[in-house]
Coordinates of C-alpha atoms (C1' of nucleotides) in Angstrom, one line a residue:
Chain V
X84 CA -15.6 14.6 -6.6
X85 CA -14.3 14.9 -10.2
X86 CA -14.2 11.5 -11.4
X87 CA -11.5 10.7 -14.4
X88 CA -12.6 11.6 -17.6
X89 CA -12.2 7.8 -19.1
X90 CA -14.3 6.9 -15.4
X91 CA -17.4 5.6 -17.8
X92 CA -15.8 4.2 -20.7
X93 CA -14.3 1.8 -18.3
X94 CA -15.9 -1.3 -16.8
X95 CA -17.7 -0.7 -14.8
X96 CA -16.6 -1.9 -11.3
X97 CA -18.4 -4.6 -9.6
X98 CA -19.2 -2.4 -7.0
X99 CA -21.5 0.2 -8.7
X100 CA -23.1 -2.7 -10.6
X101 CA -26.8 -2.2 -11.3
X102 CA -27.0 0.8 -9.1
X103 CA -29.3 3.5 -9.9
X104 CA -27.9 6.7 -10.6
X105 CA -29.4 7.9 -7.8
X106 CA -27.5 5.7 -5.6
X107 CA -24.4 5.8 -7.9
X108 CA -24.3 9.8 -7.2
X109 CA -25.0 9.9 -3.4
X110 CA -22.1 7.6 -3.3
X111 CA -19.6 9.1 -5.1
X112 CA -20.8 12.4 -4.3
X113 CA -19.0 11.8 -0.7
X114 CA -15.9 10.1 -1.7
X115 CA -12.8 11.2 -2.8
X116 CA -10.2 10.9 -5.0
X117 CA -6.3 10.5 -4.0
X118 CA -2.9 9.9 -6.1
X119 CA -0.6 7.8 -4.1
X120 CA 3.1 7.2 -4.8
X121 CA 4.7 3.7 -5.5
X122 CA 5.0 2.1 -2.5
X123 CA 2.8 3.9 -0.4
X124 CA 1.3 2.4 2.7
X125 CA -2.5 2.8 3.0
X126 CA -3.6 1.1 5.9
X127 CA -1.3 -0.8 8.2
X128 CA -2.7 -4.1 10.2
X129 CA -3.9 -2.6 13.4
X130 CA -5.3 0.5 12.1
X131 CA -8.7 1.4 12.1
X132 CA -10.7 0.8 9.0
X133 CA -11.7 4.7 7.7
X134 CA -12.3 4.0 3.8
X135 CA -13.5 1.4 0.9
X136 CA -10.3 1.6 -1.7
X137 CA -11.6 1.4 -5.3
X138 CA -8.5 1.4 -7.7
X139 CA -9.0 3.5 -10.8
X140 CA -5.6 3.2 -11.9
X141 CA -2.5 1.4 -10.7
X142 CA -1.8 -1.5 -9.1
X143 CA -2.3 -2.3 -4.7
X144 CA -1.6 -5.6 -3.2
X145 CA -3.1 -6.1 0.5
X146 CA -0.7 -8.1 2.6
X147 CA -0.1 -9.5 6.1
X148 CA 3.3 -9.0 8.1
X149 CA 4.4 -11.5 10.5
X150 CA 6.7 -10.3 13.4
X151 CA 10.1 -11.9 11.8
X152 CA 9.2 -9.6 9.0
X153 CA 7.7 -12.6 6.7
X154 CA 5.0 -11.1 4.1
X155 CA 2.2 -12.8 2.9
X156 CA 0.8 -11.1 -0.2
X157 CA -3.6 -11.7 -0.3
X158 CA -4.8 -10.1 -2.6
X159 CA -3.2 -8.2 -6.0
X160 CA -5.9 -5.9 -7.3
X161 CA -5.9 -3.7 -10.3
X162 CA -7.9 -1.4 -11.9
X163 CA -11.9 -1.7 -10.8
X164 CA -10.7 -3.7 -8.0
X165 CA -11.5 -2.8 -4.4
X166 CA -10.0 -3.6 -1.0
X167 CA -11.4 -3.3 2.9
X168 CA -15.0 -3.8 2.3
X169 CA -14.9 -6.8 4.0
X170 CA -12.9 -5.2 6.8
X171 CA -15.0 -2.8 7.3
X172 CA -17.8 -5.3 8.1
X173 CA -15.3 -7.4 10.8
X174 CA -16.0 -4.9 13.5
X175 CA -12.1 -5.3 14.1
X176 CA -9.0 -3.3 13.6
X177 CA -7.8 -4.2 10.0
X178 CA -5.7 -7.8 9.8
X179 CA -4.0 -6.7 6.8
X180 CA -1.9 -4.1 5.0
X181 CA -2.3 -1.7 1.8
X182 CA 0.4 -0.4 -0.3
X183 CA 0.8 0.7 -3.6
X184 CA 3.2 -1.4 -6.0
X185 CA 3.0 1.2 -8.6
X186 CA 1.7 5.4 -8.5
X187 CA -2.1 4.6 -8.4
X188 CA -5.2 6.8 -8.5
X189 CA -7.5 5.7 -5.7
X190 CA -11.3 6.9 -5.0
X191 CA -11.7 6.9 -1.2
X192 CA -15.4 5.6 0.0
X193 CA -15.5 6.3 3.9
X194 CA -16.4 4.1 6.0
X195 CA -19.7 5.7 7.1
X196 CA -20.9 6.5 4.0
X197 CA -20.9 2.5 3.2
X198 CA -22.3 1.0 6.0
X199 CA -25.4 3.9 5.8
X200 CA -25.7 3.2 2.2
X201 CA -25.6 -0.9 2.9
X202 CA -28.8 -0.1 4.5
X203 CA -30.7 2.0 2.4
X204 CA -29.7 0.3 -0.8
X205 CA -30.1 -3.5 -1.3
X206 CA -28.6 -3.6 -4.3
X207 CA -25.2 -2.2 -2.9
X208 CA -25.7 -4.3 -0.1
X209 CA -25.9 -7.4 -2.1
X210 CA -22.5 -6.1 -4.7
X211 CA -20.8 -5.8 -1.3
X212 CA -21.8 -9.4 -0.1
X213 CA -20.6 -10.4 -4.0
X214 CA -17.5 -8.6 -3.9
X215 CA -16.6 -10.2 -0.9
X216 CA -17.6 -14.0 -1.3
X217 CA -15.5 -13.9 -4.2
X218 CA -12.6 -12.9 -2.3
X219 CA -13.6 -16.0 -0.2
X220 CA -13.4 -18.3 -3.0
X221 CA -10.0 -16.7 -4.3
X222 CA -9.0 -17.3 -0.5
X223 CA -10.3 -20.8 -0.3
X224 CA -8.4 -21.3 -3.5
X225 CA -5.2 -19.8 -2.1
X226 CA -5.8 -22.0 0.9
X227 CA -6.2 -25.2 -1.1
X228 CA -3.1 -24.5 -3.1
X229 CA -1.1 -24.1 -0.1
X230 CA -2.7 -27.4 1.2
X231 CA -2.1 -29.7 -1.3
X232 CA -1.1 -28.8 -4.9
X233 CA 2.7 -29.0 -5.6
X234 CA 4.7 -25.5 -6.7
X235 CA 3.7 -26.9 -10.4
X236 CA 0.3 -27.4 -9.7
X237 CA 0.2 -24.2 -8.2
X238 CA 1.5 -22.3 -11.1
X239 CA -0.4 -24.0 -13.3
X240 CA -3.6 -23.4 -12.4
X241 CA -2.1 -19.7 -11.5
X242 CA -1.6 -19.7 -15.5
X243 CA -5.0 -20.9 -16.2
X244 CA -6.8 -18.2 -14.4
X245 CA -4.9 -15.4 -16.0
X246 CA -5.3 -17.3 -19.6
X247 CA -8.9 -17.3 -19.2
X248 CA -8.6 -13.8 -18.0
X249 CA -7.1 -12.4 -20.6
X250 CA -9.0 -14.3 -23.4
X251 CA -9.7 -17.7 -24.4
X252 CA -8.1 -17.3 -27.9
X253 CA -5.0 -16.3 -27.3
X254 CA -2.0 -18.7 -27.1
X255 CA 0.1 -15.8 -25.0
X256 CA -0.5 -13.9 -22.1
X257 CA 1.1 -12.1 -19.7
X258 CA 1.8 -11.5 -15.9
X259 CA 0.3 -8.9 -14.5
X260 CA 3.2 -8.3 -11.8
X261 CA 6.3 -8.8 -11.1
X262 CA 7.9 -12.4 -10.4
X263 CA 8.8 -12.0 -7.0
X264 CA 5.2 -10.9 -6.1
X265 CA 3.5 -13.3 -8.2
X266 CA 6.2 -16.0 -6.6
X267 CA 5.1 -14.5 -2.8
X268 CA 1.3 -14.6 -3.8
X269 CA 2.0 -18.5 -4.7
X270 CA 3.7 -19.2 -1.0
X271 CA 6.7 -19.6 -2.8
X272 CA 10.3 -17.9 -3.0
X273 CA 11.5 -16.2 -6.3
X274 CA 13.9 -18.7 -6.7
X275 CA 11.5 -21.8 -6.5
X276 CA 9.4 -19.9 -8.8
X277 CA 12.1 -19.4 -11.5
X278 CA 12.9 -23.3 -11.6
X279 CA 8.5 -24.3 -11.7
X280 CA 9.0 -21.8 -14.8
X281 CA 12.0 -24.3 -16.2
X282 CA 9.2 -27.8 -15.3
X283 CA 6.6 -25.9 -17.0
X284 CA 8.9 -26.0 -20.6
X285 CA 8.4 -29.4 -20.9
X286 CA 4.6 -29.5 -20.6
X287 CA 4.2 -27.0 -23.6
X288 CA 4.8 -23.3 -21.7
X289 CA 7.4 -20.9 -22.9
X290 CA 8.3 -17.9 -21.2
X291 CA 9.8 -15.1 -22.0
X292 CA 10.3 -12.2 -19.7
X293 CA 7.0 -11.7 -18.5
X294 CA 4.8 -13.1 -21.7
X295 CA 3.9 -16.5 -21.6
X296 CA 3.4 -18.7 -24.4
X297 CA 1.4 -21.8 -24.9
X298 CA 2.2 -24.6 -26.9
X299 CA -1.5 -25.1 -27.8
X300 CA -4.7 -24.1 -26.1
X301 CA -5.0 -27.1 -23.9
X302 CA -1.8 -26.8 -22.7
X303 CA -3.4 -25.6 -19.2
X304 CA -5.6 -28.5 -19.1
X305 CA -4.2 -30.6 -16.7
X306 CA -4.2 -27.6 -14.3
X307 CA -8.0 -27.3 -14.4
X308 CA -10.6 -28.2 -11.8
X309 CA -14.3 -27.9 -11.7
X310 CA -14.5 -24.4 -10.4
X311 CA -12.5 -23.1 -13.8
X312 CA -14.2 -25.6 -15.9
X313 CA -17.1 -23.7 -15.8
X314 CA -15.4 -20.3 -16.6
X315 CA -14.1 -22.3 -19.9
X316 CA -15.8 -21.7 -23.1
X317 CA -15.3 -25.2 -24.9
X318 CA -16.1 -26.9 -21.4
X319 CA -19.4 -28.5 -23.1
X320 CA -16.7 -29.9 -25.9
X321 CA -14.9 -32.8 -26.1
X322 CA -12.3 -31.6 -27.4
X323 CA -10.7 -31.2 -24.1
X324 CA -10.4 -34.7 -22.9
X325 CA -9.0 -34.0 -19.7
X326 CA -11.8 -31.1 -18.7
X327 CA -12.5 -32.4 -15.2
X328 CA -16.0 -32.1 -16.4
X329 CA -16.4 -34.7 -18.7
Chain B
X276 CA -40.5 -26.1 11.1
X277 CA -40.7 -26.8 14.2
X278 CA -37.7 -25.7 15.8
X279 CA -35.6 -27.6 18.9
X280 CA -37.3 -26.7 22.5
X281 CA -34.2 -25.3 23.5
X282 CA -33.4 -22.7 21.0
X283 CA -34.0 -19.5 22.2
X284 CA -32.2 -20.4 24.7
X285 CA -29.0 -21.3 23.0
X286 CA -26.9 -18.4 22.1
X287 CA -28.3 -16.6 19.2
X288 CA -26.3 -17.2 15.6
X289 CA -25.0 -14.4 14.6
X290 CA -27.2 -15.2 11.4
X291 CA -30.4 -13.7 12.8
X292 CA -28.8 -10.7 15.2
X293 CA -30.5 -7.8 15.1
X294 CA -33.3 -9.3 13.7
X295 CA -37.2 -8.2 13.9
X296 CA -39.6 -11.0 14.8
X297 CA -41.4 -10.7 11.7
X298 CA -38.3 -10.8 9.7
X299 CA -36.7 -13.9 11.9
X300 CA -39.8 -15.7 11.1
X301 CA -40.4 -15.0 7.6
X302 CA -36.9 -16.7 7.2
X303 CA -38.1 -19.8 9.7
X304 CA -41.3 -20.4 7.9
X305 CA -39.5 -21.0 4.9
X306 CA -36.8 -23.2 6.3
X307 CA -36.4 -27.0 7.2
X308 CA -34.7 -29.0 9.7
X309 CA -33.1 -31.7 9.0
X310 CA -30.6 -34.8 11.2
X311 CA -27.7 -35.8 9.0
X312 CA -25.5 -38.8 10.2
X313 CA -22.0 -38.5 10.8
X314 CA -20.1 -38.3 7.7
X315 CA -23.5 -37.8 5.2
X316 CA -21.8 -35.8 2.8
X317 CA -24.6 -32.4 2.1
X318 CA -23.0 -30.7 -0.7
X319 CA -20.5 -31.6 -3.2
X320 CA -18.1 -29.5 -5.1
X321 CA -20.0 -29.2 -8.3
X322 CA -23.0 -29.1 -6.8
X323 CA -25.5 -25.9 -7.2
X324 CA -26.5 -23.9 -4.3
X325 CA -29.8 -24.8 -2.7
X326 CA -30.1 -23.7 0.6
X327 CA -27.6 -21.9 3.8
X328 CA -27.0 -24.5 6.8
X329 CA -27.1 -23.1 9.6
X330 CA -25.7 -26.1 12.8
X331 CA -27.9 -26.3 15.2
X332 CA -26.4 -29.5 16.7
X333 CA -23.1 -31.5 15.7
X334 CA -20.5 -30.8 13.4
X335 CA -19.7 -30.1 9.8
X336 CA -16.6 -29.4 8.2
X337 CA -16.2 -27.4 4.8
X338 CA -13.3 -29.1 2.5
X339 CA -11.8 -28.4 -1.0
X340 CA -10.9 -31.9 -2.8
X341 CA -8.5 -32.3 -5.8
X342 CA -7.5 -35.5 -8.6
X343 CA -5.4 -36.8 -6.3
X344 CA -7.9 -37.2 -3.8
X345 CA -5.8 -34.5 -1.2
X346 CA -8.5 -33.1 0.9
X347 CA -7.9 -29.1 2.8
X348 CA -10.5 -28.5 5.2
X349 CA -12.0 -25.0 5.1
X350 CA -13.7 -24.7 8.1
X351 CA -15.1 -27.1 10.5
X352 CA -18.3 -25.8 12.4
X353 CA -20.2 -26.3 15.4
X354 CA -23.3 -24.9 16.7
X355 CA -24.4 -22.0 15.7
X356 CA -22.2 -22.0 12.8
X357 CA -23.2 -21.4 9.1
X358 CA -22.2 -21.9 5.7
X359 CA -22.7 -21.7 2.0
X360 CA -24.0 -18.0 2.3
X361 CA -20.9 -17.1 0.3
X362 CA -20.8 -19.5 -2.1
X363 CA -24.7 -18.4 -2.8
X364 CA -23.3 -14.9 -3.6
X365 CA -20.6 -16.2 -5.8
X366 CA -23.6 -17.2 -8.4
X367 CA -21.1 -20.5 -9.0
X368 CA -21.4 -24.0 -9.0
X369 CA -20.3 -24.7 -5.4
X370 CA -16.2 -25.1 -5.0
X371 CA -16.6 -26.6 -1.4
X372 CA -17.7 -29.8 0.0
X373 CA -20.0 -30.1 3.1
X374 CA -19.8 -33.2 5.0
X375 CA -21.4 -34.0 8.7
X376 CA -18.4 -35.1 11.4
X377 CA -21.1 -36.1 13.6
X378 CA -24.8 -37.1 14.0
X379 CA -26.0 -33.3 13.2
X380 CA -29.3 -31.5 13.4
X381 CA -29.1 -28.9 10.5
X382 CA -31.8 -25.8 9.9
X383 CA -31.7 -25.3 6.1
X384 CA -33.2 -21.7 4.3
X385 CA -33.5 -22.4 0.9
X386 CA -31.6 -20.4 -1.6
X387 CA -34.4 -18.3 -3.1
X388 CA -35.7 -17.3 0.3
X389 CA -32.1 -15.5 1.2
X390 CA -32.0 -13.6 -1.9
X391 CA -35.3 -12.2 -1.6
X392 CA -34.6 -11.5 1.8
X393 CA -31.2 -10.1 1.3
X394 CA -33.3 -7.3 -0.4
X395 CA -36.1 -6.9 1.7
X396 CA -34.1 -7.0 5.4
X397 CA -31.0 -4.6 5.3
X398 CA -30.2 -5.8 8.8
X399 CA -30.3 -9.6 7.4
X400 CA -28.4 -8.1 4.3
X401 CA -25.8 -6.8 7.0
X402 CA -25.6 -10.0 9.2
X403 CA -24.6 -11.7 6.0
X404 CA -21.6 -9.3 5.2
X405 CA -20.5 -10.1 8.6
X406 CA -20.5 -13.0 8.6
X407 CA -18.6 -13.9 5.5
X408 CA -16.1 -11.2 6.2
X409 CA -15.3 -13.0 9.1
X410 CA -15.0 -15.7 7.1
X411 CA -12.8 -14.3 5.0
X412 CA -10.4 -13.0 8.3
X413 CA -9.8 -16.5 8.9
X414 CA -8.9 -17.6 5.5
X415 CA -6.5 -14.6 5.7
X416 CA -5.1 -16.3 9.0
X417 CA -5.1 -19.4 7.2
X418 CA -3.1 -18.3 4.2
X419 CA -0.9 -16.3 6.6
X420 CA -0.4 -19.6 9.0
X421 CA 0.6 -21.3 5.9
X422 CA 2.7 -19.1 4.0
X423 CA 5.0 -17.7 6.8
X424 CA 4.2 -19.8 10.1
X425 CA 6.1 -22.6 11.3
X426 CA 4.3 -26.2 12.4
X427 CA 4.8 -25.1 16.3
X428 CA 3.4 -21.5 15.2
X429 CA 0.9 -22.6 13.9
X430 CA -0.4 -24.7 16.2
X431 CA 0.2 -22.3 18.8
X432 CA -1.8 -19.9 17.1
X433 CA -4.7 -22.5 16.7
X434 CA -4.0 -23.2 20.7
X435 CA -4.4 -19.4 22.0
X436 CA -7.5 -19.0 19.4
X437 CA -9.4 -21.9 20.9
X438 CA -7.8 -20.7 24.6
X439 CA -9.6 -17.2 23.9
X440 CA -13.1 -18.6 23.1
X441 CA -13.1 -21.3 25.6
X442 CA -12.7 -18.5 28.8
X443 CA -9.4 -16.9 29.2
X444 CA -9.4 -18.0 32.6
X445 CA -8.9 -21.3 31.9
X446 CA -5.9 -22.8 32.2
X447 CA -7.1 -25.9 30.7
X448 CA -9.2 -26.3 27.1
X449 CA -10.4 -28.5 24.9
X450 CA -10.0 -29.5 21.4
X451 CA -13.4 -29.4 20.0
X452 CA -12.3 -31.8 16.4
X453 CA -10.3 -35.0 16.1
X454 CA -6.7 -34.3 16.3
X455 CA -5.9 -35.6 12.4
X456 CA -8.6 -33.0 11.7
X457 CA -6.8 -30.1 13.4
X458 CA -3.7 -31.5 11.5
X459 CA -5.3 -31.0 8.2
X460 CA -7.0 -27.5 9.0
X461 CA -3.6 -26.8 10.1
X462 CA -2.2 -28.1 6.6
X463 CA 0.0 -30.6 8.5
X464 CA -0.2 -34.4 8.8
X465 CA -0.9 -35.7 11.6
X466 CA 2.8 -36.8 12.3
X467 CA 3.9 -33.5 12.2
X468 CA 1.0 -32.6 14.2
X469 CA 1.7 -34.7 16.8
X470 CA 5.4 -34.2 17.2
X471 CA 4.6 -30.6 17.0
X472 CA 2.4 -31.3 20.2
X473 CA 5.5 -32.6 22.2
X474 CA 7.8 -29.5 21.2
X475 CA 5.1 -27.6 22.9
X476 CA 5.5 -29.0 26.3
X477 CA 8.7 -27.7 26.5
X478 CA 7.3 -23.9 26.3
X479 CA 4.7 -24.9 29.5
X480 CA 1.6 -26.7 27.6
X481 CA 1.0 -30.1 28.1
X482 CA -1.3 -32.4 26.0
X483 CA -3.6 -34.9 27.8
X484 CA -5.6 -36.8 25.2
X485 CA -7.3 -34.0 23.9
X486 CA -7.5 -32.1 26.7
X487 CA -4.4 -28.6 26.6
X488 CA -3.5 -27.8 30.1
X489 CA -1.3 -24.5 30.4
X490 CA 1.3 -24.1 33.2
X491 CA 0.3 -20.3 33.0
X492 CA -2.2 -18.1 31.2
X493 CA 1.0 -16.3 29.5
X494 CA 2.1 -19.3 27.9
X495 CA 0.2 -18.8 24.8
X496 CA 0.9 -15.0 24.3
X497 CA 4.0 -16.0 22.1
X498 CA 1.8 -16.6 19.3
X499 CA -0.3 -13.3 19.5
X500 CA -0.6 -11.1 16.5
X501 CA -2.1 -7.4 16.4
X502 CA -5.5 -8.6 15.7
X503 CA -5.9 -11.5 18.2
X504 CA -4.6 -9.3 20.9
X505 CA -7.5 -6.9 20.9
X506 CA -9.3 -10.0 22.2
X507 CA -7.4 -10.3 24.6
X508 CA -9.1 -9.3 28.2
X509 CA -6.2 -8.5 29.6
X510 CA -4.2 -6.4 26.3
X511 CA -4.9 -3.0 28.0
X512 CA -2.7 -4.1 31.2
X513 CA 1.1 -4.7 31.4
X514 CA 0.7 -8.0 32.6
X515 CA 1.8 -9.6 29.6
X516 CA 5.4 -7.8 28.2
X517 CA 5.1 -9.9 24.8
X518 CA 1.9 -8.3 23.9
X519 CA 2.6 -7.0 20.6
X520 CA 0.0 -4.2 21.4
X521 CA 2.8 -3.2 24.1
Chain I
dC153 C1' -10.4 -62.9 20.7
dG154 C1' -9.6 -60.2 16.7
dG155 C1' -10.2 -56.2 13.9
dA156 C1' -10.7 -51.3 13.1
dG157 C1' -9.6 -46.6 14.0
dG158 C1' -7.0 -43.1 16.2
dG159 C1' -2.7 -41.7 17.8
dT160 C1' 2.4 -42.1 18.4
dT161 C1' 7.1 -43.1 17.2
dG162 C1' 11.1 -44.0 14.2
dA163 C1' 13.9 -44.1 9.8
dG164 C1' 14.5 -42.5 5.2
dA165 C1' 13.6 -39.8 1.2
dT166 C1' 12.2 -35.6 -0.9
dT167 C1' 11.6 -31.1 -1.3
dC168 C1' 11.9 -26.6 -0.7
dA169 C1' 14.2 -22.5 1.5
dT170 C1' 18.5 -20.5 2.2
dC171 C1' 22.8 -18.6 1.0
dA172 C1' 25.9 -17.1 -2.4
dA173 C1' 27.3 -15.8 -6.9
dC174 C1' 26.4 -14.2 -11.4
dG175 C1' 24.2 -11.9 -15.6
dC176 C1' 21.7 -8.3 -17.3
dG177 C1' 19.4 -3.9 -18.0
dT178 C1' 18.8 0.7 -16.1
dG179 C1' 19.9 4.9 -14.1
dT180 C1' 23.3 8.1 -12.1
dG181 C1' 27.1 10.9 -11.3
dG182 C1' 31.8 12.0 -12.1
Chain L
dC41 C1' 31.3 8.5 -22.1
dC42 C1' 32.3 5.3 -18.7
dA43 C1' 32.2 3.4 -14.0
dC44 C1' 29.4 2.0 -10.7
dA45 C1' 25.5 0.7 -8.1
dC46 C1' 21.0 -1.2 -7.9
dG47 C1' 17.0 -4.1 -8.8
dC48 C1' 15.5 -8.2 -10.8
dG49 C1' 15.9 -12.7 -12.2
dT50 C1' 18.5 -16.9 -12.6
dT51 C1' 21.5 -20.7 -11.3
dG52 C1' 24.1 -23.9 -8.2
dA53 C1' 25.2 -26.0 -3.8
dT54 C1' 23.8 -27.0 0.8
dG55 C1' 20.9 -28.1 4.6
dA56 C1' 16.9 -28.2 7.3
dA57 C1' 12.3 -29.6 7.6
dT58 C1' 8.4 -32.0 6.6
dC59 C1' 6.2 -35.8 4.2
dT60 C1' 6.1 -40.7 3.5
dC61 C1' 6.1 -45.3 4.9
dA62 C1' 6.2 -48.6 8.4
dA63 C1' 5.6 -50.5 12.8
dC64 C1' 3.5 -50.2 17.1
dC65 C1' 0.3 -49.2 21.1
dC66 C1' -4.1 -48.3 22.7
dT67 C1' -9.1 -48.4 23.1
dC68 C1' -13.4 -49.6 21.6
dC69 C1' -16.6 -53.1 20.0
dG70 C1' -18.7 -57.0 17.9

DNA sequence: CGGAGGGTTGAGATTCATCAACGCGTGTGG
DNA sequence: CCACACGCGTTGATGAATCTCAACCCTCCG
C-alpha cells in the first residue's frame, strides 16, 4: 500500500489517532488505495458491507434513497473523514449509500481486517466507538433540526458550525459544497434555501457565491446552543451576551 | 449491587453479550441500582457524563431541548435498553436529556469503570460499537422518516417496526409509549398523529385505544424498505409481491 | 362533583414544496 | 467565433399540507 506522499503532513485522521506504529502498519499494510470518479457509487443500501472508507482526497456524501426516488443526504465527509464503520458493526446489509461528489482518492480498510484489529487493539477499538458517537451526535443534531428549528434556525446554526470550523477569527467563510447538497443536507429544497439566504441579510450575513460574510463575529450568536457553546473560544466572556451559557 | 431476582432470567442486554463471568462482574461490582419516579429527570443537556443507564425496569426517553422550549425525543427505551454510552465517547458535555416516563429501576456503571473496561474487554469494547451503531441506524431512519416520508409513512413505518418485534404473527400489537409521545418521536403533533391514525384504517389497520389490529399480516409491507425487509421472516418467500427484496 | 390529562375533531393561518421561467457562466461543436 | 445546451442558482405564483388554536369528549381520581 503506497500511501500519498503529503499522507503525514496531513492531520492525522481520527481514526489512526494515538495508535502505535505497530498497529498503524498492520493496518494499512492490508488496505488499499482506490481513485474513484465523480459520481461514483460505492456501496448501495442493501449491499453487503466489505470495507472502512477513509477519504484522503475528495469529497463522498453517504445518503439514503427512498422508493419515489427522494434522497436524504447523512453525512458529507471530506478529507480525513470516514464512512461505514458503524455499518460494519450493525450486523446488517448497509442502510445507506456512498458516492463520490467529486474524483476522490479513497484508502479501502476491509472489513475483516477491522473487526480483528477492534479486538486486538483497544485503542482502535475505542477511535472507532469515537468516530461513531460523534456521528450520533451530528445525527441527533440533524434530527433535532428537523424536529423543531425553523429553515433559519437551521441555517444558522448550519453557519455556526462551519464558522467555528474554519476559524474563530475570521469574519468569512465558506461552504464546503454545493447549495443544492448543503440545501438537501438541511431537509430543505434549493429553492427554500436560496430565500433563508435572502432572511439571513438582515441579521448581519452576506453571501456571495459561496463565501459568506459576517457582519461582526457574533453575528451567529443567536444560532448557538450549549453543545457549540462549548466549542467557542470567548464562551467564558461576556462579551457574548446571548452565549446560552451565561 | 444487588441485582433484581429475576435477571438472569430476563433476556440478556445486549450490553453484556458475549461476556465472560469475570468480566460481567467486574462491571456489576462497580455499578449501582437505582428506582427513579416517573418523570425524575437523570441527566440534563449540559450535564457531564457520569455513568451508562442501562433499564432494567420502566421507561426512559432521550430528548434534545431548545430556547423555545420545543422538545425532539431521541429515543425512548425500555428494558434492557441503554444509553449515554455514546455521549461518554463524545468526551462532551452531554447534548441529550434523560428523563424517566415511568416509575423505573435503573443499573448505573459509572463513567470511569467503562473506559477502563473499554480497554481491558475487547468483547465489551465490541458490544459497545454495536450498540451505538445501531443507534446511529435509527437516527439514520429518523432523518430519513423526516426528510422524505410522509405523516402516513411515517407512521406506517413506526407501525411495521413495532409489528416486527412484537411477533410477526400477530395480527394485533401494541404501542408500548403514549400516543403524543409517538407523535413527537415521529416529529408530528399529536393532531396530525391522530388524523394520520384514521387515514390508516382505510389501508386495513384499525386503532383501538392503543391497541393496532391488522386485517392481514401484508398490510404493513407498503412501508418496507431494503433494510427492514431482511427482518422479515417471510422476505425469502413470494408471499408478499411488494417486498422490495422481490 | 369538579378538575386534570389524554385524545379527538374542526376551522383557519402559515409555511414550505412544487412548478415554471429566467439569468448566468461554462463547455461544446459547427 | 457564435449558437446552443446544460448545470446551477434565483425568483415568482400557486397550492397542498401541517401546525396552531379552540372546543369537546372521555376516563380517572380526589
Amino acid at each position: 500500500m503506497q500511501l500519498p506522499a503529503n499522507f503525514n503532513e496531513q492531520k492525522k485522521p481520527q481514526l489512526f489517532e494515538g495508535l502505535s506504529e505497530s498497529s498503524l502498519q498492520a493496518l494499512l499494510q492490508r488496505s488499499v488505495m482506490q481513485d474513484y470518479d465523480s459520481g461514483r457509487v460505492l456501496v448501495q443500501q442493501g449491499d453487503n458491507p466489505e470495507c472502512i472508507f477513509l477519504v484522503l482526497d475528495g469529497s463522498l456524501k453517504t445518503t439514503r434513497i427512498n422508493e419515489d426516488g427522494g434522497e436524504a443526504i447523512i453525512r458529507m465527509l471530506e478529507a480525513g473523514d470516514t464512512c461505514m464503520e458503524a455499518v460494519l458493526f450493525m450486523g446488517i446489509p448497509s442502510p445507506i449509500n456512498v458516492q463520490a461528489m467529486s474524483v476522490a482518492k479513497i484508502l479501502k480498510i476491509p472489513d475483516s481486517v477491522v473487526k480483528k484489529h477492534v479486538l486486538e487493539d483497544p485503542a482502535f477499538a475505542v477511535n472507532l466507538l469515537r468516530i461513531v458517537s460523534r456521528h450520533y451526535k451530528n445525527a441527533m443534531h440533524q434530527i433535532e433540526a428537523m424536529n423543531i428549528k425553523s429553515p433559519l434556525q437551521r441555517v444558522g446554526y448550519y453557519f455556526l458550525l462551519k464558522h467555528i470550523e474554519q476559524g474563530h477569527e475570521n469574519l468569512d467563510f465558506k461552504l464546503p459544497f454545493k447549495k443544492q447538497v448543503v440545501a438537501n443536507y438541511l431537509g430543505m429544497t434549493p429553492e427554500t434555501f436560496s430565500r433563508t439566504l435572502k432572511q439571513m441579510k438582515d441579521i448581519g450575513i452576506k453571501v456571495e457565491e459561496d463565501t459568506i460574510r459576517m457582519r461582526d463575529s457574533f453575528a451567529l450568536c443567536h444560532f448557538c446552543d450549549s453543545d457549540t457553546a462549548s466549542l467557542c473560544s470567548r464562551h467564558d466572556q461576556a462579551e457574548c451576551e446571548k452565549c446560552p451559557l451565561h
